[in-house]
Amino acid sequence: MNSKVFAIARGLMALVLAILPLSSMTAAKAKGHWVGTWGTAPQLVERHNNPPAPGLGNNSLRQIVQVSIGGETVRLKLTNEFSNESTEIKSVELSHALSAGSSSDIDESSTVSLTFNGGSPSVTMAAKGTAVSDPVRFHIDPRQNVAITIHYGEASSTSVSGHPGSRTTSYIKEGNTSDFTSATKTDHWYTIQTLEVLATDKKAAAVAILGNSITDGRGSTTNQQNRWADVLSRRLLANKATKRIGVLNMGIGGNCVLNGGLGPTGRTRYQRDLMAQEGVKWIILFEAVNDLGYSRNGEQTAKDIVGVYKQIIREAHEKGIRVIGATITPFKHNNYYNPSHESGRQLINEWIRHTPMLDGVIDFAAAVSDPADPEAMQQRFLFENDWLHLNALGYETMGEAIDLRLFKQKGPLGANDDTLIP
């Protein structure tokens, strides 16, 4: 190549680099693998949980999430999966939040703007669609509070994809603004689904939890991030051997494994909420209480649930993912309780404790049950005396009951079948 041609080529390369979006350059230079650090399970938001006035359309929404593992490069997944109308996003910013949700305040110097599709600040999600931001340099520490500020264009406030059980306050303000003084407060999340970090450590991975309201955190303290999954996350981070493990809480309040309930059922959403998550190496299965509570035949319902669990285990093992079963906590004195439902609970729990298919067991039932009456939980753990949901002390006890050695296992995965329950 002569000097003149070389000079032209060099000039063209400089021009390309000048116009290449910063996020794309970051993605090109970055090395590592994506791991979920925060996530929530989206559903169609029920009417009474829809965004309050002034609504989302042409307004701004600030939402706070608390991540698990830290990182230097992140990307955000947004969802419109359950909406019947398109949702226009004009721009999105990430910032370090100054609280876990009790205020909308941020460290403004930390703010970065997201881009989509290789550099555009805006994106429109079609009905039933999703969007993933370009990677962006944004430092987050483990368990850091992150503010996600979305400025909407045209967007519905009655056909909304989100997560009602956020246990975290969000802030809505009219217009395209970053000033959330006197904003309308609502304890729900909308549009956001997953925040991922680009991990440079090969050992970095995540655990995804399939659960219902007890995992979602009903009974925990709003804006204090003290669900049992949060307790687990903090313990993992404090342990040298597990400090690179993120936790993804995929609990949905009122959710069922088989049929009915709120949100997509466990057997229809496990692919999205467990298998499709970035960096997942462990799954925790902790559902079924709502199925049993509405069941006409507790034992048959239990057998059907175990059938779904077996399917999840087989598919997880094919992907090299370990599956941990968690026993169903007691609910005597709640209106879910009758002898048939209790028989179903015991059947599932005994299968979890003894099947060779699982790669580990968390015995939540043993941790919170009343020694004098094991079919009921200890009264000190009761939330609103409903004998089903736990208070913050109960969730702390659950989180502390988990043996962290479950996340250090090596060797072969569990079996892909058993004969305990046909």
Short mmCIF file of C-alpha atoms in Angstrom, two decimals:
data_model
loop_
_atom_site.label_atom_id
_atom_site.label_comp_id
_atom_site.label_asym_id
_atom_site.label_seq_id
_atom_site.Cartn_x
_atom_site.Cartn_y
_atom_site.Cartn_z
CA MET A 1 0.00 0.00 0.00
CA ASN A 2 1.55 3.37 -1.03
CA SER A 3 1.65 6.29 1.38
CA LYS A 4 -1.20 8.16 -0.29
CA VAL A 5 -3.58 5.21 -0.12
CA PHE A 6 -2.51 4.52 3.44
CA ALA A 7 -3.24 8.11 4.44
CA ILE A 8 -6.72 7.93 2.90
CA ALA A 9 -7.43 4.63 4.69
CA ARG A 10 -6.24 6.08 7.98
CA GLY A 11 -8.47 9.10 7.52
CA LEU A 12 -11.50 6.94 6.81
CA MET A 13 -10.80 4.89 9.93
CA ALA A 14 -10.60 8.05 12.03
CA LEU A 15 -13.91 9.22 10.61
CA VAL A 16 -15.56 5.90 11.47
CA LEU A 17 -14.24 6.03 15.01
CA ALA A 18 -15.43 9.60 15.39
CA ILE A 19 -19.00 8.76 14.56
CA LEU A 20 -19.14 5.35 16.24
CA PRO A 21 -21.45 5.54 19.28
CA LEU A 22 -19.64 5.48 22.60
CA SER A 23 -21.72 2.51 23.77
CA SER A 24 -20.72 0.47 20.72
CA MET A 25 -17.05 1.30 21.31
CA THR A 26 -17.46 0.17 24.90
CA ALA A 27 -19.05 -3.06 23.76
CA ALA A 28 -16.31 -3.67 21.23
CA LYS A 29 -13.52 -3.13 23.75
CA ALA A 30 -15.15 -4.85 26.71
CA LYS A 31 -14.29 -8.43 27.53
CA GLY A 32 -16.28 -10.70 29.78
CA HIS A 33 -19.72 -12.21 30.05
CA TRP A 34 -23.08 -10.76 31.04
CA VAL A 35 -24.55 -11.58 34.45
CA GLY A 36 -27.84 -10.38 35.90
CA THR A 37 -27.34 -8.21 38.97
CA TRP A 38 -30.98 -7.18 39.43
CA GLY A 39 -34.22 -8.35 37.89
CA THR A 40 -37.93 -8.62 38.41
CA ALA A 41 -40.62 -10.81 36.85
CA PRO A 42 -42.95 -8.70 34.65
CA GLN A 43 -46.68 -9.22 34.32
CA LEU A 44 -49.74 -7.35 33.15
CA VAL A 45 -50.27 -4.72 35.82
CA GLU A 46 -53.73 -5.05 37.40
CA ARG A 47 -56.08 -2.06 37.12
CA HIS A 48 -55.71 -0.99 40.76
CA ASN A 49 -51.91 -1.03 40.40
CA ASN A 50 -51.72 0.99 37.18
CA PRO A 51 -49.62 4.19 37.21
CA PRO A 52 -51.43 6.98 39.09
CA ALA A 53 -51.99 10.45 37.63
CA PRO A 54 -50.27 12.07 35.82
CA GLY A 55 -49.52 8.66 34.27
CA LEU A 56 -46.62 7.60 32.08
CA GLY A 57 -47.40 9.18 28.71
CA ASN A 58 -45.15 12.19 27.99
CA ASN A 59 -44.00 12.19 31.62
CA SER A 60 -40.95 11.07 33.60
CA LEU A 61 -40.60 8.12 35.97
CA ARG A 62 -37.76 7.50 38.43
CA GLN A 63 -37.46 4.00 39.87
CA ILE A 64 -34.98 2.70 42.42
CA VAL A 65 -33.46 -0.79 42.37
CA GLN A 66 -30.81 -2.32 44.60
CA VAL A 67 -28.36 -4.47 42.67
CA SER A 68 -26.56 -7.57 43.93
CA ILE A 69 -23.07 -7.81 42.36
CA GLY A 70 -21.16 -4.76 41.14
CA GLY A 71 -19.54 -3.92 37.82
CA GLU A 72 -18.18 -1.26 35.50
CA THR A 73 -20.27 -1.80 32.37
CA VAL A 74 -24.03 -2.38 32.40
CA ARG A 75 -27.05 -2.72 30.16
CA LEU A 76 -30.77 -2.44 30.92
CA LYS A 77 -33.64 -4.55 29.62
CA LEU A 78 -37.06 -2.92 29.29
CA THR A 79 -40.34 -4.73 28.71
CA ASN A 80 -43.65 -4.10 27.00
CA GLU A 81 -44.50 -7.81 26.99
CA PHE A 82 -48.02 -7.56 28.39
CA SER A 83 -49.03 -4.25 26.82
CA ASN A 84 -51.48 -4.03 23.94
CA GLU A 85 -50.05 -0.72 22.77
CA SER A 86 -46.57 0.43 21.83
CA THR A 87 -44.51 2.33 24.40
CA GLU A 88 -42.28 5.20 23.29
CA ILE A 89 -39.16 5.85 25.36
CA LYS A 90 -37.58 9.24 24.64
CA SER A 91 -34.55 8.73 26.89
CA VAL A 92 -33.29 6.83 29.94
CA GLU A 93 -30.65 7.73 32.53
CA LEU A 94 -28.92 5.69 35.22
CA SER A 95 -27.67 7.33 38.42
CA HIS A 96 -26.48 6.36 41.85
CA ALA A 97 -29.52 6.75 44.13
CA LEU A 98 -29.05 8.29 47.57
CA SER A 99 -31.55 5.93 49.20
CA ALA A 100 -33.08 2.50 48.72
CA GLY A 101 -36.31 4.17 47.59
CA SER A 102 -37.38 6.48 50.41
CA SER A 103 -36.48 9.50 48.27
CA SER A 104 -35.93 10.27 44.60
CA ASP A 105 -32.58 11.95 45.29
CA ILE A 106 -29.56 10.98 43.18
CA ASP A 107 -25.88 11.74 42.85
CA GLU A 108 -26.19 13.86 39.71
CA SER A 109 -22.49 13.58 38.94
CA SER A 110 -22.93 9.83 38.43
CA THR A 111 -25.67 10.10 35.80
CA VAL A 112 -25.17 8.43 32.43
CA SER A 113 -27.56 8.38 29.49
CA LEU A 114 -28.46 5.09 27.84
CA THR A 115 -28.66 4.47 24.12
CA PHE A 116 -30.40 1.81 22.07
CA ASN A 117 -29.78 0.10 18.76
CA GLY A 118 -26.24 1.32 18.44
CA GLY A 119 -26.52 4.90 19.63
CA SER A 120 -30.09 6.22 19.62
CA PRO A 121 -31.28 7.85 22.87
CA SER A 122 -34.84 6.77 22.13
CA VAL A 123 -36.58 3.48 21.45
CA THR A 124 -40.16 2.44 20.79
CA MET A 125 -41.23 -0.96 22.02
CA ALA A 126 -43.99 -2.56 20.00
CA ALA A 127 -46.91 -4.15 21.81
CA LYS A 128 -45.62 -7.40 23.42
CA GLY A 129 -42.05 -6.28 22.69
CA THR A 130 -38.89 -5.64 24.68
CA ALA A 131 -35.77 -3.49 24.33
CA VAL A 132 -32.19 -3.85 25.53
CA SER A 133 -29.92 -0.84 25.89
CA ASP A 134 -26.45 -0.62 24.44
CA PRO A 135 -23.68 -1.33 26.98
CA VAL A 136 -22.55 1.74 28.90
CA ARG A 137 -19.76 2.47 31.34
CA PHE A 138 -21.43 2.91 34.73
CA HIS A 139 -19.74 1.89 37.95
CA ILE A 140 -21.88 0.15 40.55
CA ASP A 141 -20.80 -1.35 43.85
CA PRO A 142 -22.34 -4.52 45.28
CA ARG A 143 -25.81 -3.78 46.74
CA GLN A 144 -25.70 -0.23 45.42
CA ASN A 145 -28.96 1.64 44.91
CA VAL A 146 -29.48 2.62 41.29
CA ALA A 147 -32.02 5.14 39.99
CA ILE A 148 -33.50 4.42 36.57
CA THR A 149 -35.12 7.53 35.12
CA ILE A 150 -37.33 7.01 32.08
CA HIS A 151 -38.74 9.85 29.98
CA TYR A 152 -41.77 8.57 28.09
CA GLY A 153 -43.32 9.67 24.84
CA GLU A 154 -46.62 8.09 23.92
CA ALA A 155 -47.38 5.39 26.49
CA SER A 156 -50.47 3.81 27.99
CA SER A 157 -51.20 3.92 31.71
CA THR A 158 -53.93 1.27 31.48
CA SER A 159 -52.18 -1.47 29.49
CA VAL A 160 -48.85 -1.64 31.26
CA SER A 161 -46.13 -4.23 31.74
CA GLY A 162 -44.53 -4.03 35.14
CA HIS A 163 -44.15 -5.53 38.58
CA PRO A 164 -46.69 -4.42 41.20
CA GLY A 165 -44.88 -5.89 44.22
CA SER A 166 -41.78 -3.69 44.12
CA ARG A 167 -41.71 -2.98 47.88
CA THR A 168 -39.93 0.14 46.64
CA THR A 169 -41.24 3.65 45.98
CA SER A 170 -41.18 5.06 42.46
CA TYR A 171 -41.68 8.70 41.44
CA ILE A 172 -43.75 10.13 38.56
CA LYS A 173 -43.45 13.76 37.44
CA GLU A 174 -45.13 15.64 34.60
CA GLY A 175 -43.13 16.38 31.48
CA ASN A 176 -39.57 15.56 30.47
CA THR A 177 -37.78 16.42 33.70
CA SER A 178 -35.05 15.35 36.07
CA ASP A 179 -36.55 17.34 38.95
CA PHE A 180 -38.72 15.00 41.00
CA THR A 181 -39.56 17.48 43.71
CA SER A 182 -43.21 16.97 44.73
CA ALA A 183 -43.47 13.95 42.44
CA THR A 184 -46.34 11.49 42.70
CA LYS A 185 -45.28 8.38 44.62
CA THR A 186 -46.27 4.81 43.81
CA ASP A 187 -44.92 1.57 45.24
CA HIS A 188 -44.71 -0.28 41.92
CA TRP A 189 -42.24 -0.82 39.09
CA TYR A 190 -43.13 -0.25 35.43
CA THR A 191 -41.31 -1.11 32.19
CA ILE A 192 -38.02 -2.18 33.80
CA GLN A 193 -37.06 -5.87 33.79
CA THR A 194 -33.33 -6.63 34.20
CA LEU A 195 -30.07 -4.85 34.88
CA GLU A 196 -26.95 -6.77 33.81
CA VAL A 197 -23.25 -6.24 34.42
CA LEU A 198 -20.38 -7.24 32.17
CA ALA A 199 -18.36 -9.52 34.43
CA THR A 200 -14.65 -9.90 33.79
CA ASP A 201 -14.30 -12.65 36.41
CA LYS A 202 -15.08 -16.05 34.93
CA LYS A 203 -16.56 -17.16 38.26
CA ALA A 204 -19.23 -14.46 38.26
CA ALA A 205 -22.71 -15.95 37.94
CA ALA A 206 -26.27 -15.58 39.19
CA VAL A 207 -28.98 -17.50 41.01
CA ALA A 208 -32.57 -17.05 39.78
CA ILE A 209 -35.50 -17.71 42.10
CA LEU A 210 -38.94 -18.88 40.96
CA GLY A 211 -41.40 -17.85 43.64
CA ASN A 212 -44.64 -16.21 44.72
CA SER A 213 -45.45 -13.47 47.24
CA ILE A 214 -43.21 -14.93 49.95
CA THR A 215 -40.26 -14.48 47.58
CA ASP A 216 -41.66 -11.23 46.17
CA GLY A 217 -41.51 -9.92 49.73
CA ARG A 218 -45.05 -9.37 50.99
CA GLY A 219 -44.52 -8.53 54.64
CA SER A 220 -41.04 -7.09 54.13
CA THR A 221 -40.42 -3.40 54.81
CA THR A 222 -40.97 -0.94 51.95
CA ASN A 223 -37.71 0.70 50.86
CA GLN A 224 -35.56 -1.43 53.16
CA GLN A 225 -34.76 -4.27 50.73
CA ASN A 226 -35.15 -7.00 53.36
CA ARG A 227 -36.81 -9.84 51.47
CA TRP A 228 -35.25 -13.26 52.08
CA ALA A 229 -33.60 -13.02 48.66
CA ASP A 230 -31.93 -9.76 49.76
CA VAL A 231 -30.65 -11.46 52.90
CA LEU A 232 -29.24 -14.27 50.76
CA SER A 233 -27.56 -11.77 48.42
CA ARG A 234 -25.82 -9.94 51.24
CA ARG A 235 -24.58 -13.22 52.72
CA LEU A 236 -23.25 -14.39 49.37
CA LEU A 237 -21.38 -11.12 48.87
CA ALA A 238 -19.88 -11.26 52.35
CA ASN A 239 -18.49 -14.76 51.74
CA LYS A 240 -15.17 -14.90 49.91
CA ALA A 241 -16.09 -18.01 47.92
CA THR A 242 -19.49 -16.67 46.77
CA LYS A 243 -18.94 -12.91 46.51
CA ARG A 244 -19.30 -12.97 42.70
CA ILE A 245 -22.83 -14.41 42.72
CA GLY A 246 -25.80 -12.20 41.82
CA VAL A 247 -29.37 -12.85 42.92
CA LEU A 248 -32.39 -12.43 40.64
CA ASN A 249 -35.72 -12.35 42.50
CA MET A 250 -38.36 -13.73 40.12
CA GLY A 251 -41.16 -13.87 42.67
CA ILE A 252 -44.67 -12.74 41.69
CA GLY A 253 -47.30 -12.14 44.35
CA GLY A 254 -50.31 -14.43 43.90
CA ASN A 255 -48.48 -16.56 41.33
CA CYS A 256 -49.26 -20.24 40.69
CA VAL A 257 -47.20 -22.98 39.12
CA LEU A 258 -50.03 -24.68 37.23
CA ASN A 259 -53.10 -22.52 36.54
CA GLY A 260 -54.76 -19.29 37.63
CA GLY A 261 -53.25 -16.81 40.04
CA LEU A 262 -51.62 -13.50 39.12
CA GLY A 263 -49.12 -13.12 36.32
CA PRO A 264 -48.02 -15.84 33.92
CA THR A 265 -47.88 -19.21 35.68
CA GLY A 266 -44.64 -20.76 36.78
CA ARG A 267 -44.77 -23.39 34.07
CA THR A 268 -45.25 -20.76 31.35
CA ARG A 269 -42.69 -18.23 32.62
CA TYR A 270 -39.78 -20.35 33.80
CA GLN A 271 -38.09 -20.18 30.40
CA ARG A 272 -38.12 -16.38 30.50
CA ASP A 273 -37.46 -15.86 34.20
CA LEU A 274 -34.95 -18.64 34.81
CA MET A 275 -33.39 -20.13 31.69
CA ALA A 276 -33.10 -16.92 29.68
CA GLN A 277 -31.37 -14.91 32.41
CA GLU A 278 -27.76 -14.04 31.71
CA GLY A 279 -25.14 -15.88 33.75
CA VAL A 280 -27.51 -18.14 35.70
CA LYS A 281 -25.76 -21.12 37.27
CA TRP A 282 -28.30 -21.91 39.98
CA ILE A 283 -32.08 -21.98 40.19
CA ILE A 284 -34.16 -22.04 43.37
CA LEU A 285 -37.70 -23.46 43.09
CA PHE A 286 -40.01 -22.13 45.82
CA GLU A 287 -43.62 -21.94 44.65
CA ALA A 288 -46.83 -23.99 44.98
CA VAL A 289 -48.55 -22.58 48.06
CA ASN A 290 -51.14 -20.71 45.98
CA ASP A 291 -51.78 -23.80 43.85
CA LEU A 292 -52.44 -25.80 47.02
CA GLY A 293 -54.57 -23.06 48.56
CA TYR A 294 -57.03 -23.12 45.65
CA SER A 295 -56.80 -26.87 45.02
CA ARG A 296 -59.69 -29.31 45.15
CA ASN A 297 -57.29 -32.20 45.67
CA GLY A 298 -54.05 -31.32 47.41
CA GLU A 299 -52.20 -34.55 46.65
CA GLN A 300 -53.02 -34.49 42.93
CA THR A 301 -52.04 -30.83 42.72
CA ALA A 302 -48.77 -31.67 44.45
CA LYS A 303 -48.03 -34.44 41.95
CA ASP A 304 -48.73 -32.07 39.06
CA ILE A 305 -46.40 -29.46 40.55
CA VAL A 306 -43.65 -32.02 41.00
CA GLY A 307 -44.12 -32.92 37.33
CA VAL A 308 -43.42 -29.30 36.36
CA TYR A 309 -40.43 -29.17 38.71
CA LYS A 310 -39.00 -32.30 37.06
CA GLN A 311 -39.34 -30.67 33.65
CA ILE A 312 -37.52 -27.55 34.86
CA ILE A 313 -34.76 -29.63 36.41
CA ARG A 314 -34.17 -31.64 33.23
CA GLU A 315 -33.97 -28.52 31.07
CA ALA A 316 -31.72 -26.77 33.58
CA HIS A 317 -29.35 -29.72 33.73
CA GLU A 318 -29.11 -29.71 29.94
CA LYS A 319 -27.76 -26.16 30.27
CA GLY A 320 -25.41 -27.06 33.11
CA ILE A 321 -27.54 -25.21 35.69
CA ARG A 322 -27.93 -26.62 39.20
CA VAL A 323 -31.42 -26.65 40.72
CA ILE A 324 -32.13 -26.21 44.43
CA GLY A 325 -35.53 -27.04 45.91
CA ALA A 326 -36.99 -25.07 48.82
CA THR A 327 -39.67 -26.60 51.04
CA ILE A 328 -43.06 -24.89 51.25
CA THR A 329 -43.55 -23.00 54.51
CA PRO A 330 -46.53 -23.94 56.74
CA PHE A 331 -49.89 -22.18 56.50
CA LYS A 332 -52.10 -23.69 59.20
CA HIS A 333 -54.70 -21.16 60.49
CA ASN A 334 -54.79 -19.46 57.08
CA ASN A 335 -57.88 -20.08 54.92
CA TYR A 336 -55.61 -22.02 52.52
CA TYR A 337 -55.35 -24.75 55.12
CA ASN A 338 -57.29 -28.00 55.16
CA PRO A 339 -56.15 -31.63 55.53
CA SER A 340 -55.99 -32.17 51.76
CA HIS A 341 -53.91 -29.05 51.16
CA GLU A 342 -51.59 -29.92 54.03
CA SER A 343 -51.18 -33.43 52.62
CA GLY A 344 -50.12 -31.87 49.31
CA ARG A 345 -47.60 -29.61 51.06
CA GLN A 346 -46.10 -32.55 52.89
CA LEU A 347 -45.90 -34.57 49.66
CA ILE A 348 -44.01 -31.82 47.84
CA ASN A 349 -41.71 -31.18 50.79
CA GLU A 350 -40.82 -34.84 51.22
CA TRP A 351 -40.08 -35.10 47.51
CA ILE A 352 -37.82 -32.03 47.71
CA ARG A 353 -35.97 -33.46 50.69
CA HIS A 354 -35.36 -36.89 49.14
CA THR A 355 -35.33 -36.73 45.33
CA PRO A 356 -31.97 -37.40 43.68
CA MET A 357 -32.92 -34.96 40.92
CA LEU A 358 -32.26 -31.79 42.89
CA ASP A 359 -28.76 -30.42 43.39
CA GLY A 360 -29.56 -29.12 46.85
CA VAL A 361 -32.29 -28.42 49.40
CA ILE A 362 -33.27 -25.34 51.41
CA ASP A 363 -35.59 -26.38 54.24
CA PHE A 364 -37.54 -23.17 54.79
CA ALA A 365 -40.39 -25.12 56.38
CA ALA A 366 -38.11 -26.42 59.13
CA ALA A 367 -36.63 -22.95 59.67
CA VAL A 368 -39.91 -21.15 60.37
CA SER A 369 -42.36 -23.81 61.61
CA ASP A 370 -43.55 -23.98 65.21
CA PRO A 371 -41.80 -26.89 66.96
CA ALA A 372 -44.96 -27.49 69.00
CA ASP A 373 -47.16 -27.46 65.87
CA PRO A 374 -45.08 -28.01 62.69
CA GLU A 375 -48.08 -27.41 60.42
CA ALA A 376 -48.06 -23.75 61.53
CA MET A 377 -45.33 -21.13 61.48
CA GLN A 378 -43.95 -19.50 64.61
CA GLN A 379 -46.11 -16.59 65.72
CA ARG A 380 -43.12 -14.25 65.96
CA PHE A 381 -42.81 -14.45 62.17
CA LEU A 382 -46.42 -13.53 61.35
CA PHE A 383 -47.27 -10.67 59.02
CA GLU A 384 -50.71 -9.17 59.74
CA ASN A 385 -51.59 -12.46 61.47
CA ASP A 386 -52.50 -14.12 58.18
CA TRP A 387 -50.45 -17.24 59.03
CA LEU A 388 -49.09 -17.35 55.47
CA HIS A 389 -46.79 -14.39 54.88
CA LEU A 390 -43.80 -13.60 57.03
CA ASN A 391 -42.59 -10.35 58.54
CA ALA A 392 -39.08 -8.94 58.21
CA LEU A 393 -37.80 -11.16 61.03
CA GLY A 394 -39.23 -14.21 59.27
CA TYR A 395 -37.53 -13.29 56.00
CA GLU A 396 -34.24 -12.72 57.79
CA THR A 397 -34.58 -16.17 59.35
CA MET A 398 -35.27 -17.71 55.93
CA GLY A 399 -32.29 -16.00 54.35
CA GLU A 400 -30.00 -17.04 57.20
CA ALA A 401 -31.20 -20.66 56.95
CA ILE A 402 -29.63 -21.13 53.50
CA ASP A 403 -26.41 -23.13 53.47
CA LEU A 404 -23.98 -21.19 51.27
CA ARG A 405 -22.15 -24.42 50.45
CA LEU A 406 -24.99 -25.03 47.97
CA PHE A 407 -23.31 -22.42 45.76
CA LYS A 408 -19.83 -23.95 45.98
CA GLN A 409 -20.69 -27.41 44.66
CA LYS A 410 -18.59 -29.16 42.07
CA GLY A 411 -19.01 -32.49 40.34
CA PRO A 412 -21.96 -34.05 38.52
CA LEU A 413 -25.45 -32.61 38.47
CA GLY A 414 -28.42 -34.38 39.99
CA ALA A 415 -30.35 -37.18 38.30
CA ASN A 416 -32.78 -36.43 35.50
CA ASP A 417 -35.57 -38.61 36.88
CA ASP A 418 -36.75 -40.51 39.94
CA THR A 419 -39.50 -42.87 41.02
CA LEU A 420 -40.55 -41.10 44.21
CA ILE A 421 -43.63 -39.54 42.62
CA PRO A 422 -44.90 -41.03 39.32
#
